[in-house]
Amino acid sequence: MALSYAIYDVFTDRQLEGNPLAVVFGADWLEDGAMQAIAQEFNLSETVFIRRPGGAAHTAKLRIFTPSQELPFAGHPTVGAAVAIAEAQHGAIEEGIDLVQVLEEKVGPVRCAVRLKAGQASFAEFDLPRKSVRLDARFDRQAIADALSLKLSQIGFENHVPSFWSAGAPFVMVPVHDVAAASSIEFDSLRWEQLTPMAEGRLAAAYVYCRGGVNHT
């Protein structure tokens, strides 16, 4: 059976910029392995599959895959899917339309507000389905430094130390000394897998941050 899909550039109003996303429509009959294989074929950071909702008041059910695994929730697939569904439903418009969707994701129902604009890029935003909570974990800072190819002295700043959080997708928050440290990271996935904790059935990813930024205003 043929499937229709679209490629969206999220977080931008210009083509070939922003964060690309593959959106696959009518994916109800696809099994997990097939969705994973399709996501691998697209080889984008995420591919979202649109399915019929389980709740009568909901708009659609989303399954979100990276090239290597399924995610219970992710921001740019939620935004892109909300816009894609609205544009598919309404087609070309002569006047702007504001609407609300509820998208079913593994983390829970996600309420989205969508604005379609005639002749302009559409807009969407969502309410967080869950607040982040801090989980118990202890970290070997040297092991974290080794996994990121950094010096021990580059891990942490002021009172910021590595910590473990989840709002459906678990992350180890890793503060690094400055932008130079962040830009010099060479990630060793095998070392990371040996040190990172597990929550909600998956190993935690690394979320690296620092003070300052590039073109920060």
Tab-separated table of N, CA, C and O in Angstrom, residues 50-146:
chain	number	residue	atom	x	y	z
A	50	ILE	N	1.649	9.640	11.247
A	50	ILE	CA	0.309	10.094	11.616
A	50	ILE	C	-0.658	8.909	11.563
A	50	ILE	O	-0.784	8.240	10.536
A	51	ARG	N	-1.354	8.668	12.667
A	51	ARG	CA	-2.295	7.553	12.757
A	51	ARG	C	-3.633	8.043	13.307
A	51	ARG	O	-3.728	9.163	13.824
A	52	ARG	N	-4.658	7.221	13.204
A	52	ARG	CA	-5.962	7.577	13.751
A	52	ARG	C	-5.879	7.631	15.276
A	52	ARG	O	-5.203	6.804	15.892
A	53	PRO	N	-6.585	8.588	15.902
A	53	PRO	CA	-6.520	8.712	17.364
A	53	PRO	C	-7.339	7.628	18.053
A	53	PRO	O	-8.282	7.073	17.493
A	54	GLY	N	-6.987	7.360	19.303
A	54	GLY	CA	-7.778	6.440	20.102
A	54	GLY	C	-8.960	7.124	20.761
A	54	GLY	O	-9.986	6.501	21.008
A	55	GLY	N	-8.827	8.435	21.042
A	55	GLY	CA	-9.887	9.199	21.669
A	55	GLY	C	-10.715	9.946	20.642
A	55	GLY	O	-10.163	10.554	19.710
A	56	ALA	N	-12.038	9.918	20.808
A	56	ALA	CA	-12.920	10.529	19.815
A	56	ALA	C	-12.712	12.036	19.716
A	56	ALA	O	-12.933	12.629	18.656
A	57	ALA	N	-12.293	12.688	20.806
A	57	ALA	CA	-12.109	14.140	20.799
A	57	ALA	C	-10.707	14.555	20.368
A	57	ALA	O	-10.413	15.751	20.323
A	58	HIS	N	-9.864	13.588	20.060
A	58	HIS	CA	-8.494	13.890	19.694
A	58	HIS	C	-8.319	13.941	18.180
A	58	HIS	O	-9.123	13.380	17.424
A	59	THR	N	-7.262	14.602	17.740
A	59	THR	CA	-7.053	14.842	16.305
A	59	THR	C	-6.329	13.692	15.632
A	59	THR	O	-6.702	13.262	14.533
A	60	ALA	N	-5.266	13.200	16.248
A	60	ALA	CA	-4.458	12.154	15.637
A	60	ALA	C	-3.569	11.524	16.696
A	60	ALA	O	-3.373	12.073	17.788
A	61	LYS	N	-3.029	10.355	16.364
A	61	LYS	CA	-2.023	9.705	17.192
A	61	LYS	C	-0.689	9.797	16.463
A	61	LYS	O	-0.618	9.550	15.253
A	62	LEU	N	0.363	10.171	17.188
A	62	LEU	CA	1.688	10.306	16.595
A	62	LEU	C	2.607	9.205	17.108
A	62	LEU	O	2.594	8.877	18.287
A	63	ARG	N	3.418	8.665	16.204
A	63	ARG	CA	4.543	7.813	16.577
A	63	ARG	C	5.789	8.503	16.037
A	63	ARG	O	5.859	8.840	14.843
A	64	ILE	N	6.764	8.714	16.884
A	64	ILE	CA	7.943	9.506	16.539
A	64	ILE	C	9.177	8.607	16.601
A	64	ILE	O	9.453	7.980	17.630
A	65	PHE	N	9.930	8.573	15.501
A	65	PHE	CA	11.117	7.729	15.421
A	65	PHE	C	12.332	8.547	14.985
A	65	PHE	O	12.235	9.380	14.078
A	66	THR	N	13.467	8.294	15.622
A	66	THR	CA	14.762	8.715	15.091
A	66	THR	C	15.249	7.577	14.190
A	66	THR	O	14.596	6.534	14.087
A	67	PRO	N	16.397	7.725	13.532
A	67	PRO	CA	16.908	6.598	12.745
A	67	PRO	C	17.226	5.351	13.564
A	67	PRO	O	17.375	4.266	12.994
A	68	SER	N	17.299	5.469	14.905
A	68	SER	CA	17.710	4.323	15.718
A	68	SER	C	16.694	3.882	16.763
A	68	SER	O	16.792	2.770	17.272
A	69	GLN	N	15.689	4.736	17.098
A	69	GLN	CA	14.771	4.363	18.168
A	69	GLN	C	13.499	5.200	18.122
A	69	GLN	O	13.454	6.238	17.460
A	70	GLU	N	12.476	4.734	18.851
A	70	GLU	CA	11.242	5.503	18.993
A	70	GLU	C	11.352	6.418	20.198
A	70	GLU	O	11.964	6.075	21.220
A	71	LEU	N	10.750	7.608	20.098
A	71	LEU	CA	10.714	8.569	21.189
A	71	LEU	C	9.284	8.710	21.707
A	71	LEU	O	8.336	8.717	20.909
A	72	PRO	N	9.110	8.859	23.023
A	72	PRO	CA	7.756	9.054	23.547
A	72	PRO	C	7.215	10.450	23.285
A	72	PRO	O	6.010	10.678	23.304
A	73	PHE	N	8.127	11.404	23.048
A	73	PHE	CA	7.733	12.787	22.803
A	73	PHE	C	8.933	13.530	22.243
A	73	PHE	O	10.076	13.234	22.565
A	74	ALA	N	8.672	14.509	21.381
A	74	ALA	CA	9.727	15.405	20.902
A	74	ALA	C	9.055	16.670	20.389
A	74	ALA	O	7.942	16.620	19.839
A	75	GLY	N	9.722	17.805	20.574
A	75	GLY	CA	9.108	19.089	20.278
A	75	GLY	C	8.923	19.374	18.805
A	75	GLY	O	7.818	19.707	18.351
A	76	HIS	N	9.994	19.254	18.006
A	76	HIS	CA	9.848	19.682	16.617
A	76	HIS	C	8.975	18.726	15.797
A	76	HIS	O	8.230	19.175	14.917
A	77	PRO	N	8.910	17.413	16.085
A	77	PRO	CA	7.913	16.584	15.405
A	77	PRO	C	6.478	16.941	15.783
A	77	PRO	O	5.565	16.838	14.954
A	78	THR	N	6.265	17.349	17.037
A	78	THR	CA	4.918	17.753	17.454
A	78	THR	C	4.481	19.008	16.717
A	78	THR	O	3.362	19.085	16.185
A	79	VAL	N	5.354	20.004	16.660
A	79	VAL	CA	5.038	21.240	15.932
A	79	VAL	C	4.806	20.948	14.451
A	79	VAL	O	3.817	21.381	13.851
A	80	GLY	N	5.727	20.217	13.836
A	80	GLY	CA	5.607	19.930	12.403
A	80	GLY	C	4.381	19.109	12.073
A	80	GLY	O	3.696	19.367	11.072
A	81	ALA	N	4.077	18.112	12.917
A	81	ALA	CA	2.906	17.276	12.662
A	81	ALA	C	1.621	18.082	12.797
A	81	ALA	O	0.679	17.904	12.006
A	82	ALA	N	1.553	18.955	13.807
A	82	ALA	CA	0.356	19.778	13.985
A	82	ALA	C	0.094	20.635	12.754
A	82	ALA	O	-1.044	20.749	12.276
A	83	VAL	N	1.140	21.244	12.219
A	83	VAL	CA	0.999	22.068	11.014
A	83	VAL	C	0.634	21.199	9.820
A	83	VAL	O	-0.261	21.540	9.027
A	84	ALA	N	1.305	20.069	9.676
A	84	ALA	CA	1.050	19.194	8.525
A	84	ALA	C	-0.395	18.701	8.504
A	84	ALA	O	-1.048	18.676	7.455
A	85	ILE	N	-0.909	18.296	9.672
A	85	ILE	CA	-2.295	17.816	9.748
A	85	ILE	C	-3.263	18.942	9.400
A	85	ILE	O	-4.214	18.744	8.634
A	86	ALA	N	-3.033	20.138	9.947
A	86	ALA	CA	-3.934	21.265	9.677
A	86	ALA	C	-3.912	21.646	8.203
A	86	ALA	O	-4.953	21.917	7.605
A	87	GLU	N	-2.726	21.688	7.613
A	87	GLU	CA	-2.637	22.051	6.193
A	87	GLU	C	-3.266	20.989	5.302
A	87	GLU	O	-3.884	21.315	4.278
A	88	ALA	N	-3.129	19.727	5.674
A	88	ALA	CA	-3.751	18.662	4.892
A	88	ALA	C	-5.277	18.735	4.976
A	88	ALA	O	-5.983	18.456	4.003
A	89	GLN	N	-5.798	19.129	6.134
A	89	GLN	CA	-7.245	19.213	6.315
A	89	GLN	C	-7.857	20.406	5.587
A	89	GLN	O	-8.961	20.326	5.055
A	90	HIS	N	-7.152	21.539	5.577
A	90	HIS	CA	-7.729	22.786	5.080
A	90	HIS	C	-7.222	23.198	3.704
A	90	HIS	O	-7.844	24.038	3.048
A	91	GLY	N	-6.118	22.635	3.247
A	91	GLY	CA	-5.609	22.967	1.917
A	91	GLY	C	-5.274	24.441	1.787
A	91	GLY	O	-4.943	25.122	2.758
A	92	ALA	N	-5.358	24.947	0.559
A	92	ALA	CA	-5.080	26.367	0.315
A	92	ALA	C	-6.172	27.222	0.960
A	92	ALA	O	-7.362	26.918	0.851
A	93	ILE	N	-5.761	28.268	1.650
A	93	ILE	CA	-6.719	29.132	2.338
A	93	ILE	C	-6.551	30.568	1.856
A	93	ILE	O	-5.474	30.972	1.416
A	94	GLU	N	-7.632	31.325	1.922
A	94	GLU	CA	-7.593	32.741	1.535
A	94	GLU	C	-7.504	33.641	2.756
A	94	GLU	O	-7.069	34.787	2.646
A	95	GLU	N	-7.925	33.136	3.911
A	95	GLU	CA	-7.846	33.887	5.156
A	95	GLU	C	-7.229	33.005	6.233
A	95	GLU	O	-7.282	31.774	6.156
A	96	GLY	N	-6.649	33.639	7.242
A	96	GLY	CA	-6.022	32.893	8.317
A	96	GLY	C	-7.015	32.074	9.110
A	96	GLY	O	-8.192	32.427	9.221
A	97	ILE	N	-6.550	30.961	9.669
A	97	ILE	CA	-7.378	30.076	10.481
A	97	ILE	C	-6.620	29.746	11.762
A	97	ILE	O	-5.452	29.380	11.725
A	98	ASP	N	-7.310	29.872	12.894
A	98	ASP	CA	-6.765	29.436	14.175
A	98	ASP	C	-7.530	28.197	14.632
A	98	ASP	O	-8.765	28.172	14.574
A	99	LEU	N	-6.829	27.188	15.084
A	99	LEU	CA	-7.496	25.976	15.530
A	99	LEU	C	-6.688	25.300	16.633
A	99	LEU	O	-5.520	25.615	16.852
A	100	VAL	N	-7.337	24.368	17.338
A	100	VAL	CA	-6.713	23.624	18.424
A	100	VAL	C	-6.785	22.135	18.105
A	100	VAL	O	-7.815	21.637	17.636
A	101	GLN	N	-5.692	21.444	18.344
A	101	GLN	CA	-5.629	20.002	18.157
A	101	GLN	C	-5.198	19.347	19.469
A	101	GLN	O	-4.522	19.964	20.285
A	102	VAL	N	-5.572	18.090	19.634
A	102	VAL	CA	-5.009	17.270	20.703
A	102	VAL	C	-4.378	16.053	20.041
A	102	VAL	O	-5.065	15.261	19.387
A	103	LEU	N	-3.078	15.938	20.181
A	103	LEU	CA	-2.321	14.870	19.547
A	103	LEU	C	-1.919	13.841	20.593
A	103	LEU	O	-1.350	14.195	21.630
A	104	GLU	N	-2.200	12.587	20.316
A	104	GLU	CA	-1.847	11.509	21.238
A	104	GLU	C	-0.402	11.077	21.004
A	104	GLU	O	-0.052	10.651	19.900
A	105	GLU	N	0.422	11.203	22.029
A	105	GLU	CA	1.801	10.730	21.972
A	105	GLU	C	2.024	9.783	23.136
A	105	GLU	O	1.215	9.723	24.067
A	106	LYS	N	3.103	9.050	23.127
A	106	LYS	CA	3.328	8.057	24.184
A	106	LYS	C	3.477	8.696	25.552
A	106	LYS	O	3.230	8.063	26.573
A	107	VAL	N	3.860	9.967	25.585
A	107	VAL	CA	3.984	10.670	26.852
A	107	VAL	C	2.625	11.130	27.381
A	107	VAL	O	2.492	11.499	28.534
A	108	GLY	N	1.604	11.115	26.504
A	108	GLY	CA	0.265	11.554	26.885
A	108	GLY	C	-0.324	12.486	25.840
A	108	GLY	O	0.326	12.812	24.839
A	109	PRO	N	-1.571	12.949	26.031
A	109	PRO	CA	-2.191	13.878	25.078
A	109	PRO	C	-1.480	15.233	25.107
A	109	PRO	O	-1.179	15.762	26.176
A	110	VAL	N	-1.235	15.783	23.928
A	110	VAL	CA	-0.531	17.063	23.800
A	110	VAL	C	-1.469	18.053	23.106
A	110	VAL	O	-1.891	17.828	21.966
A	111	ARG	N	-1.787	19.144	23.787
A	111	ARG	CA	-2.680	20.170	23.235
A	111	ARG	C	-1.857	21.154	22.412
A	111	ARG	O	-0.897	21.742	22.907
A	112	CYS	N	-2.251	21.346	21.151
A	112	CYS	CA	-1.515	22.211	20.223
A	112	CYS	C	-2.430	23.309	19.687
A	112	CYS	O	-3.594	23.050	19.356
A	113	ALA	N	-1.903	24.506	19.589
A	113	ALA	CA	-2.588	25.611	18.917
A	113	ALA	C	-1.892	25.834	17.580
A	113	ALA	O	-0.662	25.919	17.518
A	114	VAL	N	-2.685	25.926	16.522
A	114	VAL	CA	-2.143	26.060	15.166
A	114	VAL	C	-2.742	27.297	14.514
A	114	VAL	O	-3.938	27.548	14.628
A	115	ARG	N	-1.907	28.037	13.816
A	115	ARG	CA	-2.365	29.185	13.050
A	115	ARG	C	-1.916	29.014	11.607
A	115	ARG	O	-0.720	28.971	11.320
A	116	LEU	N	-2.897	28.893	10.706
A	116	LEU	CA	-2.617	28.835	9.277
A	116	LEU	C	-2.724	30.244	8.708
A	116	LEU	O	-3.686	30.960	8.979
A	117	LYS	N	-1.736	30.623	7.906
A	117	LYS	CA	-1.685	31.963	7.339
A	117	LYS	C	-1.666	31.870	5.816
A	117	LYS	O	-0.870	31.123	5.253
A	118	ALA	N	-2.529	32.610	5.177
A	118	ALA	CA	-2.590	32.594	3.716
A	118	ALA	C	-1.281	33.125	3.133
A	118	ALA	O	-0.867	34.249	3.437
A	119	GLY	N	-0.620	32.300	2.325
A	119	GLY	CA	0.599	32.723	1.651
A	119	GLY	C	1.810	32.858	2.549
A	119	GLY	O	2.848	33.384	2.106
A	120	GLN	N	1.726	32.393	3.792
A	120	GLN	CA	2.843	32.488	4.724
A	120	GLN	C	3.048	31.152	5.421
A	120	GLN	O	2.207	30.251	5.353
A	121	ALA	N	4.196	31.041	6.095
A	121	ALA	CA	4.471	29.833	6.868
A	121	ALA	C	3.477	29.706	8.021
A	121	ALA	O	3.130	30.696	8.666
A	122	SER	N	3.009	28.505	8.271
A	122	SER	CA	2.090	28.258	9.377
A	122	SER	C	2.848	28.237	10.695
A	122	SER	O	4.074	28.123	10.745
A	123	PHE	N	2.094	28.323	11.790
A	123	PHE	CA	2.673	28.412	13.124
A	123	PHE	C	1.963	27.423	14.039
A	123	PHE	O	0.753	27.205	13.923
A	124	ALA	N	2.714	26.813	14.958
A	124	ALA	CA	2.098	25.934	15.956
A	124	ALA	C	2.897	26.010	17.250
A	124	ALA	O	4.112	26.243	17.241
A	125	GLU	N	2.195	25.833	18.361
A	125	GLU	CA	2.817	25.730	19.672
A	125	GLU	C	2.013	24.741	20.494
A	125	GLU	O	0.870	24.421	20.157
A	126	PHE	N	2.606	24.239	21.575
A	126	PHE	CA	1.914	23.211	22.354
A	126	PHE	C	2.140	23.423	23.842
A	126	PHE	O	3.098	24.074	24.271
A	127	ASP	N	1.223	22.867	24.631
A	127	ASP	CA	1.375	22.820	26.077
A	127	ASP	C	2.200	21.590	26.435
A	127	ASP	O	1.976	20.494	25.887
A	128	LEU	N	3.134	21.747	27.360
A	128	LEU	CA	3.934	20.609	27.787
A	128	LEU	C	3.044	19.528	28.388
A	128	LEU	O	2.234	19.807	29.274
A	129	PRO	N	3.160	18.296	27.904
A	129	PRO	CA	2.307	17.240	28.446
A	129	PRO	C	2.683	16.828	29.861
A	129	PRO	O	1.847	16.360	30.625
A	130	ARG	N	3.972	16.997	30.206
A	130	ARG	CA	4.431	16.663	31.550
A	130	ARG	C	5.538	17.626	31.947
A	130	ARG	O	6.327	18.057	31.105
A	131	LYS	N	5.614	17.957	33.215
A	131	LYS	CA	6.720	18.747	33.722
A	131	LYS	C	7.916	17.840	33.994
A	131	LYS	O	7.756	16.679	34.374
A	132	SER	N	9.095	18.388	33.816
A	132	SER	CA	10.307	17.631	34.121
A	132	SER	C	10.407	17.393	35.623
A	132	SER	O	10.072	18.276	36.429
A	133	VAL	N	10.863	16.214	35.989
A	133	VAL	CA	11.124	15.892	37.390
A	133	VAL	C	12.561	15.391	37.506
A	133	VAL	O	13.087	14.734	36.601
A	134	ARG	N	13.176	15.732	38.633
A	134	ARG	CA	14.546	15.290	38.863
A	134	ARG	C	14.540	13.886	39.447
A	134	ARG	O	13.775	13.595	40.381
A	135	LEU	N	15.398	13.039	38.905
A	135	LEU	CA	15.503	11.658	39.349
A	135	LEU	C	16.818	11.456	40.095
A	135	LEU	O	17.794	12.178	39.882
A	136	ASP	N	16.829	10.459	40.973
A	136	ASP	CA	18.028	10.180	41.751
A	136	ASP	C	19.096	9.516	40.892
A	136	ASP	O	18.816	8.539	40.172
A	137	ALA	N	20.306	10.032	40.951
A	137	ALA	CA	21.435	9.428	40.250
A	137	ALA	C	22.719	10.075	40.744
A	137	ALA	O	22.726	11.252	41.124
A	138	ARG	N	23.783	9.295	40.749
A	138	ARG	CA	25.100	9.809	41.060
A	138	ARG	C	25.996	9.599	39.848
A	138	ARG	O	25.904	8.569	39.173
A	139	PHE	N	26.840	10.586	39.597
A	139	PHE	CA	27.653	10.539	38.387
A	139	PHE	C	29.131	10.656	38.707
A	139	PHE	O	29.536	11.404	39.614
A	140	ASP	N	29.916	9.924	37.945
A	140	ASP	CA	31.369	10.045	37.951
A	140	ASP	C	31.723	11.133	36.939
A	140	ASP	O	31.615	10.921	35.723
A	141	ARG	N	32.111	12.292	37.414
A	141	ARG	CA	32.372	13.417	36.513
A	141	ARG	C	33.509	13.114	35.552
A	141	ARG	O	33.488	13.563	34.401
A	142	GLN	N	34.502	12.338	36.004
A	142	GLN	CA	35.588	11.986	35.090
A	142	GLN	C	35.069	11.111	33.952
A	142	GLN	O	35.477	11.263	32.794
A	143	ALA	N	34.160	10.190	34.276
A	143	ALA	CA	33.587	9.331	33.234
A	143	ALA	C	32.789	10.160	32.229
A	143	ALA	O	32.835	9.904	31.021
A	144	ILE	N	32.055	11.164	32.717
A	144	ILE	CA	31.323	12.052	31.814
A	144	ILE	C	32.295	12.822	30.936
A	144	ILE	O	32.103	12.932	29.707
A	145	ALA	N	33.376	13.349	31.539
A	145	ALA	CA	34.380	14.081	30.765
A	145	ALA	C	34.978	13.188	29.685
A	145	ALA	O	35.150	13.613	28.539
A	146	ASP	N	35.268	11.936	30.029
A	146	ASP	CA	35.849	11.013	29.047
A	146	ASP	C	34.876	10.736	27.907
A	146	ASP	O	35.272	10.659	26.736
